[in-house]
Coordinates of C-alpha atoms in Angstrom, one line a residue:
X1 CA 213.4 -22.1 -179.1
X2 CA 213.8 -25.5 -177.8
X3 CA 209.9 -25.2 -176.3
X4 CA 207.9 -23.6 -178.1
X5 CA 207.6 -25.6 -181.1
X6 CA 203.8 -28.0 -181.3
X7 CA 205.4 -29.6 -184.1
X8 CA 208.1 -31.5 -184.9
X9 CA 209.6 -34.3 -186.8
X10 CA 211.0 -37.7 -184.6
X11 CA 214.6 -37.6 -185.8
X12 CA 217.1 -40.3 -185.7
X13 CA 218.8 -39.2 -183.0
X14 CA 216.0 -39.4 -181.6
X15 CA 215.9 -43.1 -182.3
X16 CA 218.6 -43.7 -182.0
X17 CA 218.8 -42.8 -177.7
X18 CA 215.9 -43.9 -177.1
X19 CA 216.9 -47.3 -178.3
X20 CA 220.1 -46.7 -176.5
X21 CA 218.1 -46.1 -172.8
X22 CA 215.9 -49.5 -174.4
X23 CA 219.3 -51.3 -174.1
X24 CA 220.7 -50.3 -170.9
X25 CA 217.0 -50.4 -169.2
X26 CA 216.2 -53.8 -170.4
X27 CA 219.1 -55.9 -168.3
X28 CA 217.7 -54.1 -165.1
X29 CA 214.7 -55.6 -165.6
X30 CA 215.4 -59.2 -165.2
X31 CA 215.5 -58.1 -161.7
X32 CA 211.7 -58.4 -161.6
X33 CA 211.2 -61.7 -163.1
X34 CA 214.4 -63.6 -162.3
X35 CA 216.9 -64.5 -159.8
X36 CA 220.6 -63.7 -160.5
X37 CA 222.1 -66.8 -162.2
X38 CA 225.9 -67.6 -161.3
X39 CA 226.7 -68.8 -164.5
X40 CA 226.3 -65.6 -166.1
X41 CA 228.9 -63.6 -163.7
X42 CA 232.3 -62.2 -165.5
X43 CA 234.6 -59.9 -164.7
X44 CA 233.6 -56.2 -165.7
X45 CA 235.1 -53.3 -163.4
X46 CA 235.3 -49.3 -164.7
X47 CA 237.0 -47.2 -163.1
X48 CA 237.8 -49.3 -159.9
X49 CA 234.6 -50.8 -159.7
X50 CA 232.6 -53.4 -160.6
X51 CA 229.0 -53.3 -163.1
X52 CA 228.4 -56.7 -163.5
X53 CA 224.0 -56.2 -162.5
X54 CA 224.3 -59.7 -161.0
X55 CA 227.0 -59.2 -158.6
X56 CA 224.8 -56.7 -157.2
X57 CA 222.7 -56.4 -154.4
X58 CA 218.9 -57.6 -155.3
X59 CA 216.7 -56.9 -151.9
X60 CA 216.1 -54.1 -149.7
X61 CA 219.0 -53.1 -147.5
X62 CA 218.9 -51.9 -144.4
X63 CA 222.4 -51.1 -142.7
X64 CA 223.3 -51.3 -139.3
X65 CA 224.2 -47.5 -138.9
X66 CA 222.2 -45.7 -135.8
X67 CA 220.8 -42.3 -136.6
X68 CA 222.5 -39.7 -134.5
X69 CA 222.2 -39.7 -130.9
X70 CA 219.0 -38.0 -129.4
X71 CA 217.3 -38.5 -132.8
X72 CA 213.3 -40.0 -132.0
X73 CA 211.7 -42.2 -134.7
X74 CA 208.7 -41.5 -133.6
X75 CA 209.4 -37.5 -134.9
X76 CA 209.4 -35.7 -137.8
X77 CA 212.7 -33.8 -139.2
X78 CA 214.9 -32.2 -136.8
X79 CA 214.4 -28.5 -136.9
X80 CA 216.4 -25.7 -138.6
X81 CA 215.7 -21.5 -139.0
X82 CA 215.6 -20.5 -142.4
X83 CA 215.7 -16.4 -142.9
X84 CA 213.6 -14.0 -144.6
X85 CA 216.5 -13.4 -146.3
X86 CA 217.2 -16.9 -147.6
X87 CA 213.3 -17.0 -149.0
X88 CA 214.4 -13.7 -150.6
X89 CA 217.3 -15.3 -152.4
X90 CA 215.5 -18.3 -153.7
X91 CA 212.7 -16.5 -155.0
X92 CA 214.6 -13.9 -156.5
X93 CA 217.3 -15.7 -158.2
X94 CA 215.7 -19.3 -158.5
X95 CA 219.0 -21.2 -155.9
X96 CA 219.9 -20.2 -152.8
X97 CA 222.6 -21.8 -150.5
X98 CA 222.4 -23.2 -147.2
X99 CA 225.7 -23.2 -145.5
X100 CA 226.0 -26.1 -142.4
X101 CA 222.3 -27.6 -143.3
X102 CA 223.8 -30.7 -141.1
X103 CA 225.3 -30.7 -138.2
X104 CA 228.7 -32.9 -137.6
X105 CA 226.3 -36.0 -136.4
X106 CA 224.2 -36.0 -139.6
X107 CA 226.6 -35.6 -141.8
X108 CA 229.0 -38.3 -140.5
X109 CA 225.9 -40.5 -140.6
X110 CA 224.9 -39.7 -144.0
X111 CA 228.6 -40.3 -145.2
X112 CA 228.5 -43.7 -143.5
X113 CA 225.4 -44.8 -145.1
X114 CA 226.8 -43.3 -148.9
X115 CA 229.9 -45.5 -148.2
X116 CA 228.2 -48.8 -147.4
X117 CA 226.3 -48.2 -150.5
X118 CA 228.9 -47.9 -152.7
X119 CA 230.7 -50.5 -151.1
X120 CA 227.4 -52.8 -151.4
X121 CA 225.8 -51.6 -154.8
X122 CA 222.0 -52.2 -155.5
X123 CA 221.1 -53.5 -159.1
X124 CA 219.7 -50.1 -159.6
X125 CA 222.8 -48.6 -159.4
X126 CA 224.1 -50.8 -162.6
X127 CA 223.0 -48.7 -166.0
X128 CA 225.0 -45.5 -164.4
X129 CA 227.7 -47.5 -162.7
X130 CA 228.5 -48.6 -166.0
X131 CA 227.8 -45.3 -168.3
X132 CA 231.1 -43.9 -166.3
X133 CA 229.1 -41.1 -166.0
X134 CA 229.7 -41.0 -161.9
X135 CA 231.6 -43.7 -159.9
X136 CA 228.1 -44.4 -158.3
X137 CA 224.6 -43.0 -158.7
X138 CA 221.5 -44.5 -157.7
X139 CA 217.5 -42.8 -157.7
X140 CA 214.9 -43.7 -155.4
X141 CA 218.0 -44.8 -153.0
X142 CA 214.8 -43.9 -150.0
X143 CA 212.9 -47.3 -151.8
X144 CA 215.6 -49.6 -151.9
X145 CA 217.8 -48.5 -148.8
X146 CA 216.6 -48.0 -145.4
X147 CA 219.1 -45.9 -144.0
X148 CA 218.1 -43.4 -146.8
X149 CA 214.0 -43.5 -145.8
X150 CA 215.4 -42.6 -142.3
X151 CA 217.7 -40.1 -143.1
X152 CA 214.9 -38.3 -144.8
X153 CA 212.5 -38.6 -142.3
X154 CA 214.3 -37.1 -139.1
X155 CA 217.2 -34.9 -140.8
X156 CA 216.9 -31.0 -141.2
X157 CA 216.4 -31.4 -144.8
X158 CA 212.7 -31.2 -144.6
X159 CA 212.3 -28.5 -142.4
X160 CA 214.4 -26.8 -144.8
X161 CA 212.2 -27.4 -147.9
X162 CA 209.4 -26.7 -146.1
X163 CA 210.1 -23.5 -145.0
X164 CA 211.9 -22.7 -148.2
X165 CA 209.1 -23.8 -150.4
X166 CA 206.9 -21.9 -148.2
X167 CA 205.0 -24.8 -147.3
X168 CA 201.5 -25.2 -145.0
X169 CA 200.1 -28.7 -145.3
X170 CA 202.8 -31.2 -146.3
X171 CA 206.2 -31.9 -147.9
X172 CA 206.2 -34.7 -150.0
X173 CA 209.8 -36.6 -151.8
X174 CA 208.8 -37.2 -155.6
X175 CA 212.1 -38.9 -156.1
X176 CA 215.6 -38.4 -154.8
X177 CA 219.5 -39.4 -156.4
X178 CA 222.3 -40.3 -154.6
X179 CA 225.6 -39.3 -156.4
X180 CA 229.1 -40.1 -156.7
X181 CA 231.9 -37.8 -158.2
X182 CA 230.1 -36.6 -161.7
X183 CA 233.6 -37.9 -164.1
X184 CA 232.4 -36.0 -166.7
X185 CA 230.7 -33.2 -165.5
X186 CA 226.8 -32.4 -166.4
X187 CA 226.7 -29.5 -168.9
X188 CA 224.2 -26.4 -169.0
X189 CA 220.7 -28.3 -168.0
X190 CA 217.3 -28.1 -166.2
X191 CA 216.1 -30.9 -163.9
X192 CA 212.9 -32.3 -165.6
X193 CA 213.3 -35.9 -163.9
X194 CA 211.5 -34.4 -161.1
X195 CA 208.4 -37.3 -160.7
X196 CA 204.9 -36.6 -161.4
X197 CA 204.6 -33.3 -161.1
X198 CA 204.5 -29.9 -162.5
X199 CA 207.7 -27.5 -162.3
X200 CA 205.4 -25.1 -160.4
X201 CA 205.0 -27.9 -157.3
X202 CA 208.5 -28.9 -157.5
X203 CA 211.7 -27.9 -155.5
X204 CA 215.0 -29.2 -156.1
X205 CA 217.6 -30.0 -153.4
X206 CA 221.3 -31.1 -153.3
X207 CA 223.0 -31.6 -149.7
X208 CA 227.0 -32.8 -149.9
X209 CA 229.2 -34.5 -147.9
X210 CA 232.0 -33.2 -149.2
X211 CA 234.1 -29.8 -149.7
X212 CA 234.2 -28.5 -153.1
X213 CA 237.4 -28.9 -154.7
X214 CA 239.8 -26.1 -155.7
X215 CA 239.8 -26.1 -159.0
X216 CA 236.8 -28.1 -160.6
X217 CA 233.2 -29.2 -159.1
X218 CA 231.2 -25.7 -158.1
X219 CA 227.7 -25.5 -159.2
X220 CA 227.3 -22.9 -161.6
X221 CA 223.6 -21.3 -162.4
X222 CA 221.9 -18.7 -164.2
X223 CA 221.1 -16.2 -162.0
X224 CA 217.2 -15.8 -162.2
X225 CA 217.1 -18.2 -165.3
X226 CA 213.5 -19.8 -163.6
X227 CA 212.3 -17.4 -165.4
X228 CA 212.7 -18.1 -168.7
X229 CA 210.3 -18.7 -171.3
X230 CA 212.6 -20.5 -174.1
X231 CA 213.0 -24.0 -172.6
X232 CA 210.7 -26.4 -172.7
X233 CA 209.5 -28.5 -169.6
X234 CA 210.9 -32.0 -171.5
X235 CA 214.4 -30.3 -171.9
X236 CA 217.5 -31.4 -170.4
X237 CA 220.6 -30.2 -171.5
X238 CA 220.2 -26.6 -173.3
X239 CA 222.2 -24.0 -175.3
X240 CA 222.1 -20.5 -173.2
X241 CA 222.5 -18.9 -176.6
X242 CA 219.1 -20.1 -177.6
X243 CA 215.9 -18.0 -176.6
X244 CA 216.1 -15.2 -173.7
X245 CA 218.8 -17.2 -172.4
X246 CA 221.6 -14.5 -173.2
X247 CA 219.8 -12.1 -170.8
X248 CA 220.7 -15.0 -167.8
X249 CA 224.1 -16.2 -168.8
X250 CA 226.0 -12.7 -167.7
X251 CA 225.2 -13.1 -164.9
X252 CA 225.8 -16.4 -163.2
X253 CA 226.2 -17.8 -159.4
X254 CA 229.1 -20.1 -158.7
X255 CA 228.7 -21.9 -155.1
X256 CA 231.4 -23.8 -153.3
X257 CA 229.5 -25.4 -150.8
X258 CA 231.3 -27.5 -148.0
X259 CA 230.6 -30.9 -146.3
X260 CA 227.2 -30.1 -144.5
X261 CA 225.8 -27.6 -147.0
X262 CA 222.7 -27.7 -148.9
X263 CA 221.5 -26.2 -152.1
X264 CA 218.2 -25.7 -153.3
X265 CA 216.5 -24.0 -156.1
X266 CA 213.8 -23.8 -158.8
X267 CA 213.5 -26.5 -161.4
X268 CA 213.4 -24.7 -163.9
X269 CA 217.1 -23.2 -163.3
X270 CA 219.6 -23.7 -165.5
X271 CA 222.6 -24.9 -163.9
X272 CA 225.7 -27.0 -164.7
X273 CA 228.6 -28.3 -163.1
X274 CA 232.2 -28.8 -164.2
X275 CA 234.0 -32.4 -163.5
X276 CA 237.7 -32.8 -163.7
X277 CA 239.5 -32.3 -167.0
X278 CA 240.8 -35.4 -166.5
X279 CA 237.8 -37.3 -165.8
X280 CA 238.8 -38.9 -162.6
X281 CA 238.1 -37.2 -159.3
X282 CA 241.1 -39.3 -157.8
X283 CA 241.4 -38.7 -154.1
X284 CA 239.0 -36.0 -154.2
X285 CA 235.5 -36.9 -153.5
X286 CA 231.8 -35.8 -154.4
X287 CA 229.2 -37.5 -152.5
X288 CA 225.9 -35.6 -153.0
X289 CA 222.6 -36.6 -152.1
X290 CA 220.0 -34.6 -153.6
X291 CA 216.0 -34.7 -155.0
X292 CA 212.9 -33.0 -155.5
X293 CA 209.8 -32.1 -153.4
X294 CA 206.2 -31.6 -153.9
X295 CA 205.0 -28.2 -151.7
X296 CA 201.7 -29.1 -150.1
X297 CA 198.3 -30.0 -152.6
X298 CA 200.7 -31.4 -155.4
X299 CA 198.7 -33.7 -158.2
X300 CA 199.8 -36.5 -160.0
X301 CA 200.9 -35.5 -163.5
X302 CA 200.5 -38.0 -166.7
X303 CA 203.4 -36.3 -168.4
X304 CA 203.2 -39.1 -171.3
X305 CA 207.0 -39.6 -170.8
X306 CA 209.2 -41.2 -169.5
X307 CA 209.5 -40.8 -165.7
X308 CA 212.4 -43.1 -164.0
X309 CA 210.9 -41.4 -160.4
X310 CA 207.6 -43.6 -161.1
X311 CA 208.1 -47.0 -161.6
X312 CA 206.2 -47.9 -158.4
X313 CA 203.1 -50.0 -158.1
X314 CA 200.2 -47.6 -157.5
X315 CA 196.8 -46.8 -158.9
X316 CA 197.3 -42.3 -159.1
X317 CA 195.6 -41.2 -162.0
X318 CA 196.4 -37.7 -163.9
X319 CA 194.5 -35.4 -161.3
X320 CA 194.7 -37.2 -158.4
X321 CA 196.2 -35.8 -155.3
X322 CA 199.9 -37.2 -154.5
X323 CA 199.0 -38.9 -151.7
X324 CA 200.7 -42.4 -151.8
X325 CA 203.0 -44.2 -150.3
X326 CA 205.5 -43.9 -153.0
X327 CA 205.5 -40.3 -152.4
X328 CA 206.1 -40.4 -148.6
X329 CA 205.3 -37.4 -146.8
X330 CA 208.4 -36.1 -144.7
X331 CA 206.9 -32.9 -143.0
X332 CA 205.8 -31.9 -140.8
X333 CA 206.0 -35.7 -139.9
X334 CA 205.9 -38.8 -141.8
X335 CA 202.6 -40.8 -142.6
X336 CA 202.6 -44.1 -139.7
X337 CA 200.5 -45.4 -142.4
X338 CA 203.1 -45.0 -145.3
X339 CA 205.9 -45.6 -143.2
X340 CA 205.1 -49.5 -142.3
X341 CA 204.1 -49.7 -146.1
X342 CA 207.6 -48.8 -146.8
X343 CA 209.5 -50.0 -144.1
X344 CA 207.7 -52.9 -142.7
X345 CA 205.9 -54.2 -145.5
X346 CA 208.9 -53.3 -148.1
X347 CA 205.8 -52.8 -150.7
X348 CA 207.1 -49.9 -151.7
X349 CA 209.4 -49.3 -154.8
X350 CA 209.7 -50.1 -158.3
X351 CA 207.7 -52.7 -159.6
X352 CA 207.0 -54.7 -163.1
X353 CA 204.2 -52.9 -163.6
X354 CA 205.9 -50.1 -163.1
X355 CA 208.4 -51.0 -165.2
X356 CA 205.8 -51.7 -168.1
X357 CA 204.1 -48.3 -167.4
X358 CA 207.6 -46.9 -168.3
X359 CA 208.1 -48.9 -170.8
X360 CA 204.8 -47.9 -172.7
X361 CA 206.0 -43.9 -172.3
X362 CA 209.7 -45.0 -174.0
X363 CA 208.5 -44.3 -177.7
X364 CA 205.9 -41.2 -176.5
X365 CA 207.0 -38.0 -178.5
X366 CA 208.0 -36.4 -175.2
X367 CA 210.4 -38.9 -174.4
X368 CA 211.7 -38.9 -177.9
X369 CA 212.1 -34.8 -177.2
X370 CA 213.6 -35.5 -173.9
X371 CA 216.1 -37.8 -175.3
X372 CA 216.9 -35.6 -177.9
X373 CA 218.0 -32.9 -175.8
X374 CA 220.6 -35.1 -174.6
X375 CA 222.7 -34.7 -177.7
X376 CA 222.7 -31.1 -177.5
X377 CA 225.6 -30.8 -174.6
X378 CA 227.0 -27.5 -174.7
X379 CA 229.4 -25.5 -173.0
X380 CA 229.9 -22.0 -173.1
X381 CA 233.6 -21.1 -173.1
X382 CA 235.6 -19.2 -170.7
X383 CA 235.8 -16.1 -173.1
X384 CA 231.5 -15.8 -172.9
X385 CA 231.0 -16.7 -169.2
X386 CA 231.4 -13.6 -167.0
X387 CA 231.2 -15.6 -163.5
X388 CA 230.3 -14.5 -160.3
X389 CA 230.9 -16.4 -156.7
X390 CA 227.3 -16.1 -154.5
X391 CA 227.6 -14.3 -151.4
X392 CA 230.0 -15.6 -149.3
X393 CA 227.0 -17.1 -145.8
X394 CA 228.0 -15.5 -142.5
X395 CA 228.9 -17.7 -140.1
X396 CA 226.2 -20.0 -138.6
X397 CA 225.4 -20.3 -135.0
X398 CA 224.9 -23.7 -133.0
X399 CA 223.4 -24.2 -129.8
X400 CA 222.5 -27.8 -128.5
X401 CA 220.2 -29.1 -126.6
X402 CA 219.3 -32.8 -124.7
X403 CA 216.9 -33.2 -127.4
X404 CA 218.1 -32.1 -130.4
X405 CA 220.6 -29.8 -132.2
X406 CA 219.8 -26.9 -134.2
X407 CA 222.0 -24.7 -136.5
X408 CA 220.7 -20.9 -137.7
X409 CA 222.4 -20.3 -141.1
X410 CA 222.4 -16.5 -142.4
X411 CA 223.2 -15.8 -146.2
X412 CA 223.5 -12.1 -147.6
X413 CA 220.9 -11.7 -149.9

């Protein structure tokens, strides 16, 4: 199995991407000791648009789009009921969907912010931009883009994951990604870019502001697959032949969420998602922004790899509580204190030091692992799969009031 082994030998594929990641990482950097210099500019566009790092934007944006009416900055996350049966689902197969997790005025809002993003890309965005792995996909988009940090502090999503992740004391973002149609699709995989923290602290999250297409686009997971003992925690992509795997891959959960929904599940899930045969979403879109959380008492985990979620400057030590600014806490209310660090100060976000701290992990064994996995994208064909659609959510209920608008969901366990 892919996790079980204490020994094995650094191969040179292993090398080999790691160097690769060295390459694309190391441009990215400059940001932290230089200015952008005009004389370097030239023309480089895929797909439409434009990767040149330098031509990008360097400082923290904040756009000019006001939250939804009613919405008080001086609150935490708009409400939303979550049903015993929803906890059900989660916990017994490891995703559960969240049909109309944002109301019309949250999700226009969001969509507005995604499209001034891509319209006015930060450096950040650059490495992916240019892999033609998505049209645009950026992490940490909450240190970088102010719109983002607010979005998270006073939308439903929170009040989701809290009551999802069965949360008492706190609900804290370890890192969150904001993507653009996936060209290529992401194979069979489990999300161990998470931050620091253990799989047992983290929930994953994916909200999109867009329908699903007909034919191509529908998360696909193993039902119950957080169970599995075969994959190791530093594994990305993964064979479902491998391990007790087989037991999980007769039995899989295809969701077609709409604009509005939400998904959220166990890390340790295997899931995948299909992108258009021909590589091009053309007038179809996929703009999903999605994350992890950290359920109440989380620690800070030295995971002696390679973590692009912590590249901030802070002084958390394997063990400590996660209980820093580059964490933020979202429910059941944000921390004043954090909140000028990150929005007044702008002190929070990736750093050189940071960067360095990466930088030390790239040639760790773990990373070398992690990388690894990469080269092991596979597919299982039509003729293996035996794919089932989730329970089609009842219709949700909306009532509004002059403070605030909630939406009950209800999903069939």
């Amino acid at each position: 199995s892919l996790s079980r082994r204490s020994t094995q030998l650094v191969t040179p594929t292993m090398i080999v991407t790691a160097a690769g990641c060295l390459l694309v990482a190391a441009p990215v950097a400059v940001a932290f000791v230089a200015s952008p210099s005009p004389l370097t500019r030239t023309e480089t566009v895929v797909r439409g648009i434009d990767v040149n790092a330098w031509d990008y934007t360097w400082e923290r944006q904040s756009p000019s789009i006001p939250l939804p009416k009613d919405v008080d900055e001086e609150s935490g996350p708009q409400p939303f009921t979550i049903t015993q049966a929803q906890k059900d689902v989660l916990e017994r197969d490891g995703v559960v969907h969240i049909p109309g997790a944002l109301s019309a005025e949250w999700l226009e809002h969001l969509r507005a912010l995604t499209d001034h993003q891509v319209d006015h890309p930060h450096v950040w965005a650059s490495p992916g931009v240019a892999s033609g792995l998505y049209d645009y996909i950026q992490r940490n988009i909450w240190t970088t883009n102010d719109g983002f940090m607010k979005f998270l502090y006073h939308s439903p999503v929170a009040s989701i994951l809290a009551q999802l992740g069965g949360a008492s004391e706190s609900v804290r973002l370890t890192t969150d990604l904001l993507m653009v149609n996936p060209n290529k699709g992401f194979k069979w995989h489990q999300d161990n870019q998470n931050g620091p923290i253990s799989f047992d602290d983290a929930l994953r999250w994916w909200v999109t502001m867009d329908d699903t297409p007909r034919d191509y686009g529908a998360p696909v997971y193993l039902r119950g697959s957080q169970h599995n003992e075969c994959v190791d925690e530093d594994a990305v992509f993964v064979d479902v032949g491998d391990g007790d795997l087989p037991k999980y891959r007769s039995d899989l959960l295809e969701f077609r969420p709409k604009a509005g929904d939400m998904i959220v599940w166990h890390a340790r899930t295997i899931h995948k998602i299909d992108g258009p045969e021909s590589q091009d979403w053309g007038r179809a879109k996929r703009r999903v922004l999605g994350g992890t959380v950290a359920i109440d008492n989380a620690k800070y985990i030295d995971k002696q790899k390679v973590e692009f979620a912590d590249m901030g400057r802070h002084a958390l030590k394997d063990g400590d509580l996660l209980e820093d600014p580059h964490f933020p806490k979202l429910w059941p209310k944000f921390d004043p204190q954090e909140k000028v660090a990150r929005l007044d100060r702008g002190s929070v976000g990736r750093s050189l030091p940071g960067f360095t701290r990466m930088l030390a992990a790239m040639f760790s064994f773990k990373t070398m692992q992690q990388f690894n996995s990469w080269g092991n994208v596979l597919k299982v064909g039509p003729k293996d799969e035996s794919t089932s659609k989730a329970p089609e959510p009842s219709s949700s209920t909306e009532s509004s009031t002059s403070q605030q608008q909630q939406k009950t969901a209800q999903a069939s366990a």
